[in-house]
Coordinates of C-alpha atoms in Angstrom, one line a residue:
M892 CA 93.2 131.6 297.5
N893 CA 95.5 129.8 295.1
G894 CA 98.6 127.8 296.1
R895 CA 101.3 126.9 293.7
R896 CA 104.0 124.1 293.6
T897 CA 106.6 124.1 290.8
F898 CA 108.8 121.0 290.1
S899 CA 112.0 121.8 288.3
Q900 CA 115.4 120.3 287.3
G901 CA 118.6 120.4 289.3
G902 CA 122.0 118.7 289.7
V903 CA 123.1 115.8 287.6
A904 CA 119.8 114.1 288.1
R905 CA 116.3 115.4 287.5
F906 CA 113.9 114.8 290.4
L907 CA 110.2 115.0 289.6
L908 CA 108.3 115.1 292.8
V909 CA 104.5 114.8 292.5
H910 CA 102.8 115.9 295.7
L911 CA 100.5 118.7 296.5
W912 CA 101.5 119.4 300.1
I913 CA 105.1 118.1 300.4
R914 CA 107.2 119.6 303.2
L915 CA 110.9 119.8 302.5
R916 CA 112.7 118.9 305.7
K917 CA 116.1 120.3 306.2
G918 CA 118.7 118.9 308.5
T919 CA 122.0 117.0 308.6
D920 CA 121.1 114.4 311.2
M921 CA 121.8 111.0 309.5
A922 CA 120.0 108.7 311.9
Y923 CA 117.2 108.0 309.4
F924 CA 115.4 104.9 308.2
I925 CA 113.8 104.7 304.8
A926 CA 110.0 105.1 304.7
P927 CA 107.8 102.5 303.1
W928 CA 108.0 102.9 299.3
Y929 CA 107.5 100.9 296.2
R930 CA 109.6 100.7 293.1
V931 CA 107.3 101.4 290.2
R932 CA 109.9 101.3 287.4
A933 CA 113.6 100.6 287.1
D934 CA 115.9 100.5 284.1
E935 CA 119.4 101.7 283.3
N936 CA 118.5 105.4 283.1
T937 CA 115.3 105.8 285.2
L938 CA 114.3 104.8 288.7
V939 CA 110.7 105.7 289.9
F940 CA 109.6 105.3 293.5
R941 CA 106.1 105.7 294.9
H942 CA 105.6 106.8 298.5
G943 CA 101.9 107.3 299.4
D944 CA 100.5 109.3 296.4
R945 CA 104.0 110.9 295.8
Y946 CA 106.2 109.9 292.9
T947 CA 110.0 110.5 292.9
V948 CA 111.9 110.0 289.6
F949 CA 115.7 109.7 289.3
E950 CA 117.1 109.9 285.9
G951 CA 120.7 109.5 284.5
A952 CA 122.9 106.5 283.9
A953 CA 125.5 107.8 286.4
V954 CA 122.9 108.4 289.2
V955 CA 120.4 105.5 289.0
P956 CA 122.8 102.7 290.0
A957 CA 124.1 104.7 293.0
V958 CA 120.5 105.4 294.2
K959 CA 119.6 101.8 293.8
A960 CA 122.6 100.7 295.8
V961 CA 121.9 103.1 298.7
T962 CA 118.2 102.3 299.0
E963 CA 118.9 98.6 299.0
K964 CA 121.4 99.1 301.8
L965 CA 118.8 101.2 303.8
L966 CA 116.2 98.5 303.4
V967 CA 118.6 95.9 304.8
T968 CA 120.2 97.9 307.6
K969 CA 117.2 100.1 308.4
D970 CA 119.8 102.7 309.6
S971 CA 121.5 105.3 307.5
D972 CA 124.7 105.3 309.5
K973 CA 125.1 101.6 309.1
A974 CA 124.2 101.9 305.4
I975 CA 126.9 104.5 304.8
E976 CA 129.5 102.4 306.7
S977 CA 128.8 99.4 304.5
F978 CA 130.3 101.2 301.5
D979 CA 134.0 101.6 300.9
E980 CA 135.5 104.9 302.0
S981 CA 135.6 106.4 298.5
S982 CA 131.9 105.9 298.1
R983 CA 130.6 107.1 301.5
S984 CA 130.4 110.8 300.5
V985 CA 128.2 110.0 297.6
A986 CA 126.0 107.7 299.7
K987 CA 125.6 110.5 302.3
K988 CA 124.5 113.0 299.6
I989 CA 121.9 110.5 298.3
I990 CA 120.5 109.9 301.8
N991 CA 120.4 113.7 302.4
K992 CA 118.3 114.0 299.2
L993 CA 116.0 111.2 300.3
V994 CA 115.5 113.1 303.6
Q995 CA 114.7 116.3 301.8
L996 CA 112.1 114.4 299.7
N997 CA 110.7 112.9 302.9
V998 CA 111.3 109.4 301.7
A999 CA 113.8 108.7 304.5
V1000 CA 112.2 109.4 307.9
K1001 CA 113.5 109.2 311.5
T1002 CA 111.5 106.1 312.5
W1003 CA 110.4 103.0 310.7
E1004 CA 106.7 103.7 310.2
T1005 CA 104.3 100.8 310.4
E1006 CA 101.3 102.6 308.8
S1007 CA 100.6 102.5 305.1
P1008 CA 102.4 104.9 302.7
T1009 CA 99.0 106.5 301.8
A1010 CA 98.2 107.1 305.4
M1011 CA 101.6 108.7 306.0
S1012 CA 101.1 111.0 303.0
L1013 CA 97.6 112.1 304.3
R1014 CA 99.1 112.8 307.7
E1015 CA 101.6 115.1 306.1
K1016 CA 99.0 117.0 304.2
L1017 CA 96.8 117.5 307.2
G1018 CA 99.7 118.7 309.4
E1019 CA 99.3 115.6 311.7
I1020 CA 96.1 117.0 313.1
V1021 CA 94.3 113.6 312.5
P1022 CA 95.7 110.5 314.3
A1023 CA 97.3 107.9 312.1
D1024 CA 94.9 105.2 313.3
E1025 CA 91.9 107.2 312.3
I1026 CA 93.3 107.7 308.8
E1027 CA 94.1 104.0 308.5
S1028 CA 90.5 103.0 309.5
S1029 CA 89.0 105.4 307.0
L1030 CA 91.1 104.1 304.2
E1031 CA 90.5 100.5 304.9
G1032 CA 86.8 100.6 303.9
Q1033 CA 87.2 102.9 300.9
R1034 CA 85.6 101.6 297.7
V1035 CA 85.9 103.5 294.4
G1036 CA 84.1 103.1 291.1
V1037 CA 85.5 104.9 288.0
I1038 CA 83.3 105.5 285.0
S1039 CA 84.5 106.8 281.6
D1040 CA 83.4 107.1 278.0
R1041 CA 86.9 105.9 276.9
T1042 CA 89.4 103.3 277.8
L1043 CA 91.6 104.5 280.7
S1044 CA 95.3 104.6 280.0
K1045 CA 97.6 102.0 281.5
V1046 CA 99.2 104.6 283.7
A1047 CA 95.8 105.7 285.1
T1048 CA 94.8 102.1 285.8
S1049 CA 98.1 101.3 287.4
V1050 CA 98.0 104.3 289.7
L1051 CA 94.4 103.6 290.8
K1052 CA 95.0 99.9 291.5
S1053 CA 98.3 100.6 293.4
L1054 CA 96.8 103.4 295.6
L1055 CA 93.3 102.0 296.2
D1056 CA 92.5 98.6 297.7
D1057 CA 89.0 98.3 296.0
V1058 CA 88.5 99.9 292.7
V1059 CA 86.0 99.0 289.8
I1060 CA 86.5 100.6 286.4
L1061 CA 83.7 101.0 283.9
D1062 CA 85.0 102.3 280.6
T1063 CA 83.6 103.1 277.2
V1064 CA 80.2 104.0 278.8
S1065 CA 77.9 106.2 276.7
P1066 CA 75.9 109.0 278.4
E1067 CA 72.7 107.2 277.5
N1068 CA 73.8 104.1 279.4
A1069 CA 75.5 105.9 282.3
E1070 CA 72.5 105.7 284.7
A1071 CA 72.2 101.9 284.3
E1072 CA 75.9 101.4 284.8
L1073 CA 76.0 103.6 287.9
D1074 CA 72.9 101.8 289.3
S1075 CA 74.9 98.5 289.1
M1076 CA 77.6 99.9 291.5
E1077 CA 77.3 99.3 295.3
S1078 CA 75.8 102.2 297.2
D1079 CA 78.9 102.7 299.4
R1080 CA 81.3 103.0 296.4
M1081 CA 82.6 106.5 295.7
I1082 CA 82.1 107.5 292.0
V1083 CA 84.9 109.1 289.9
C1084 CA 84.0 110.3 286.4
A1085 CA 87.0 110.5 284.0
P1086 CA 85.6 111.6 280.6
S1087 CA 87.5 111.8 277.3
S1088 CA 87.1 115.6 277.3
D1089 CA 86.1 118.4 279.7
T1090 CA 83.0 119.0 277.7
S1091 CA 81.7 115.4 277.6
K1092 CA 78.0 114.8 278.0
L1093 CA 78.9 112.0 280.3
L1094 CA 79.5 114.5 283.1
L1095 CA 75.9 115.9 282.8
A1096 CA 74.6 112.3 282.9
V1097 CA 76.5 111.5 286.0
N1098 CA 75.5 114.7 287.7
K1099 CA 71.9 114.1 287.0
W1100 CA 72.1 110.6 288.4
A1101 CA 74.1 111.7 291.5
L1102 CA 71.5 114.4 292.4
K1103 CA 68.6 112.0 291.9
N1104 CA 70.2 109.4 294.2
S1105 CA 72.0 111.7 296.6
R1106 CA 75.4 110.2 295.7
S1107 CA 78.8 112.0 296.0
W1108 CA 81.2 111.9 293.0
M1109 CA 84.4 113.4 291.8
Q1110 CA 85.5 114.5 288.3
V1111 CA 88.9 114.1 286.7
L1112 CA 89.0 116.2 283.5
P1113 CA 91.9 115.5 281.0
F1114 CA 94.4 118.0 279.8
N1115 CA 92.6 120.3 277.3
G1116 CA 95.6 122.2 275.9
S1117 CA 95.9 124.6 278.8
R1118 CA 95.0 122.6 282.0
A1119 CA 93.8 119.4 283.5
T1120 CA 91.2 119.6 286.3
V1121 CA 91.0 117.3 289.4
G1122 CA 87.9 117.6 291.6
P1123 CA 85.9 118.9 293.2
L1124 CA 84.1 116.1 295.1
F1125 CA 80.5 117.0 294.4
I1126 CA 78.4 116.3 297.6
P1127 CA 74.6 116.8 297.2
R1128 CA 73.2 119.6 299.4
E1129 CA 76.7 120.4 300.7
T1130 CA 78.7 121.6 297.7
G1131 CA 77.8 122.9 294.3
C1132 CA 77.0 120.4 291.6
Y1133 CA 78.6 119.9 288.2
N1134 CA 76.3 122.5 286.6
C1135 CA 77.5 125.0 289.2
F1136 CA 81.0 124.1 288.1
R1137 CA 80.1 124.7 284.5
L1138 CA 78.4 128.1 285.3
R1139 CA 81.4 129.3 287.3
T1140 CA 83.9 128.1 284.8
L1141 CA 82.0 129.8 281.9
S1142 CA 81.7 133.1 283.9
A1143 CA 85.5 133.2 284.3
S1144 CA 86.2 132.2 280.7
P1145 CA 86.8 135.0 278.1
S1146 CA 86.3 132.5 275.3
V1147 CA 82.9 132.4 273.5
D1148 CA 83.9 129.1 271.8
E1149 CA 84.5 127.5 275.2
A1150 CA 81.1 128.6 276.4
M1151 CA 79.4 127.2 273.3
A1152 CA 81.3 123.9 273.6
F1153 CA 80.2 123.5 277.2
D1154 CA 76.6 124.2 276.3
R1155 CA 76.7 121.7 273.4
G1156 CA 78.8 119.1 275.2
T1157 CA 81.3 119.0 272.3
E1158 CA 85.0 119.5 271.8
L1159 CA 86.4 123.0 271.6
P1160 CA 87.1 124.1 268.0
G1161 CA 90.6 123.0 267.0
Q1162 CA 91.2 121.2 270.3
E1163 CA 93.9 118.6 270.0
H1164 CA 94.8 117.7 273.6
T1165 CA 92.0 115.5 274.8
S1166 CA 92.7 112.3 276.6
E1167 CA 92.5 110.3 273.4
T1168 CA 95.6 112.1 271.9
W1169 CA 97.4 112.9 275.2
S1170 CA 100.2 110.3 275.5
S1171 CA 102.5 111.6 278.2
P1172 CA 102.7 108.9 281.0
A1173 CA 104.4 111.3 283.4
E1174 CA 101.7 113.9 283.1
D1175 CA 99.0 111.2 283.4
M1176 CA 100.7 110.0 286.5
V1177 CA 100.6 113.5 288.0
V1178 CA 96.9 113.9 287.3
W1179 CA 95.8 110.5 288.8
A1180 CA 98.1 110.6 291.8
T1181 CA 96.6 114.1 292.5
A1182 CA 93.1 112.7 292.1
V1183 CA 93.6 109.8 294.4
G1184 CA 95.2 112.0 297.0
L1185 CA 92.4 114.5 296.9
L1186 CA 89.7 111.8 297.0
Q1187 CA 91.2 110.2 300.1
Q1188 CA 91.5 113.4 301.9
E1189 CA 87.9 114.5 301.1
V1190 CA 86.4 111.2 302.5
L1191 CA 88.1 111.7 305.9
D1192 CA 85.8 113.0 308.7
L1193 CA 87.3 116.3 309.7
S1194 CA 84.1 117.7 311.3
N1195 CA 85.5 117.6 314.8
L1196 CA 88.5 119.9 314.0
P1197 CA 88.5 123.5 315.4
L1198 CA 88.5 124.8 311.8
T1199 CA 86.8 122.3 309.6
P1200 CA 88.1 122.5 306.0
L1201 CA 85.4 123.5 303.5
R1202 CA 84.5 120.9 301.0
G1203 CA 84.7 121.4 297.2
Q1204 CA 88.4 121.5 296.7
C1205 CA 89.5 121.7 293.0
H1206 CA 92.9 121.6 291.5
T1207 CA 94.0 122.7 288.0
L1208 CA 97.3 121.4 286.7
S1209 CA 99.3 123.1 283.9
F1210 CA 102.3 121.5 282.3
T1211 CA 105.1 123.8 281.3
P1212 CA 108.7 123.4 280.3
G1213 CA 109.6 124.3 283.9
G1214 CA 107.5 121.5 285.3
V1215 CA 104.0 121.1 286.8
D1216 CA 102.1 124.1 288.1
I1217 CA 99.2 123.2 290.5
K1218 CA 96.6 125.8 291.6
K1219 CA 94.1 125.2 294.3
H1220 CA 90.5 126.4 294.0
R1221 CA 87.2 125.8 295.7
L1222 CA 83.7 125.4 294.2
F1223 CA 80.8 127.2 295.9
K1224 CA 77.1 126.7 295.0
V1225 CA 75.5 128.9 292.4
P1226 CA 72.3 130.2 294.0
R1227 CA 70.2 130.1 290.9
C1228 CA 71.5 126.7 289.5
L1229 CA 68.4 124.9 288.2
E1230 CA 70.0 121.5 288.7
C1231 CA 70.8 121.4 292.4
Q1232 CA 69.1 124.6 293.8
G1233 CA 65.8 124.5 291.9
A1234 CA 63.8 127.6 291.1
N1235 CA 62.4 128.1 294.6
L1236 CA 64.4 131.2 295.6
P1237 CA 62.5 134.4 296.3
L1238 CA 63.9 136.1 293.3
P1239 CA 62.4 136.9 289.9
Q1240 CA 62.6 133.9 287.6
P1241 CA 62.6 133.9 283.8
W1242 CA 59.2 133.1 282.1
P1243 CA 59.0 129.6 280.7
T1244 CA 58.7 129.6 276.9
I1245 CA 55.3 127.8 277.0
L1246 CA 53.8 130.5 279.3
V1247 CA 55.2 133.3 277.1
E1248 CA 53.6 131.7 274.0
G1249 CA 50.3 131.3 275.9
I1250 CA 50.2 134.9 276.8
Q1251 CA 50.9 136.0 273.3

């Protein structure tokens, strides 16, 4: 089942909201505090907030100063009514509209939350079915290691270090050296592979190492001209492996060139949108905020829930003139995958070449 979120323009300011499961809350009650947030960037024409793994962007020289003023008042007063009253009468209607927009975006909430922004975001995604203290305790010990055959962008590095407490980045790693680099990471560190292209041989090397050592890992594939892919989290013996992902992707692709590129581990013919040439900070922010959010949700223990969510979530992100289009997928094992399933199924298997030659 696919879900879709579209982010578009509206009003005198353009609000870009990056969040997979945001709930727009309607209401006119003005007794709100502002939730924990962090200012990522601020200049004359742009104001960017981070709340959990969500980013809200205000643009426009006429709008940004007003939003700055209102949020600063909210932080001081911690009460929306008092914040509005602190403005002169001619400005109060504008302040009220801004706070209403913050409420819609779930940046302003009814109580002053003491939990971290990331925990608040996860609690929203899960429909508050997991207590906040359990989410906090799970996130406290989370350690992540990122491996790549390129140098990660400044935006990706910034998002990782702002949303994760303990992250190690190994870049410019060749497929031949991947095993040694991965062995150097602590056994409790979650592995994220962020290759330069979605056909990189580094993915095969990481998959082989993970299956050999029974380690979970997640992929973040860059924009390839049509989509960027986040996830799934590959868990040995529980979800499909990367080779399962390749087989299912190729079975759904009508392109012979794509199939051949996957098999060779090379770029698609004429491909111009790999991570090396992709230079949009906003789109990079979307991909990595989505990746961190998915990773943090997947590591939670949800086994005691009445309906335990299936593992193997995968999201594809397409960037269009209308905004960001996110579709949800799920990876299942391929029964005859020779990487994670082996050839021990009671089904006819292809003859190995050496046996065929011996018979002849």
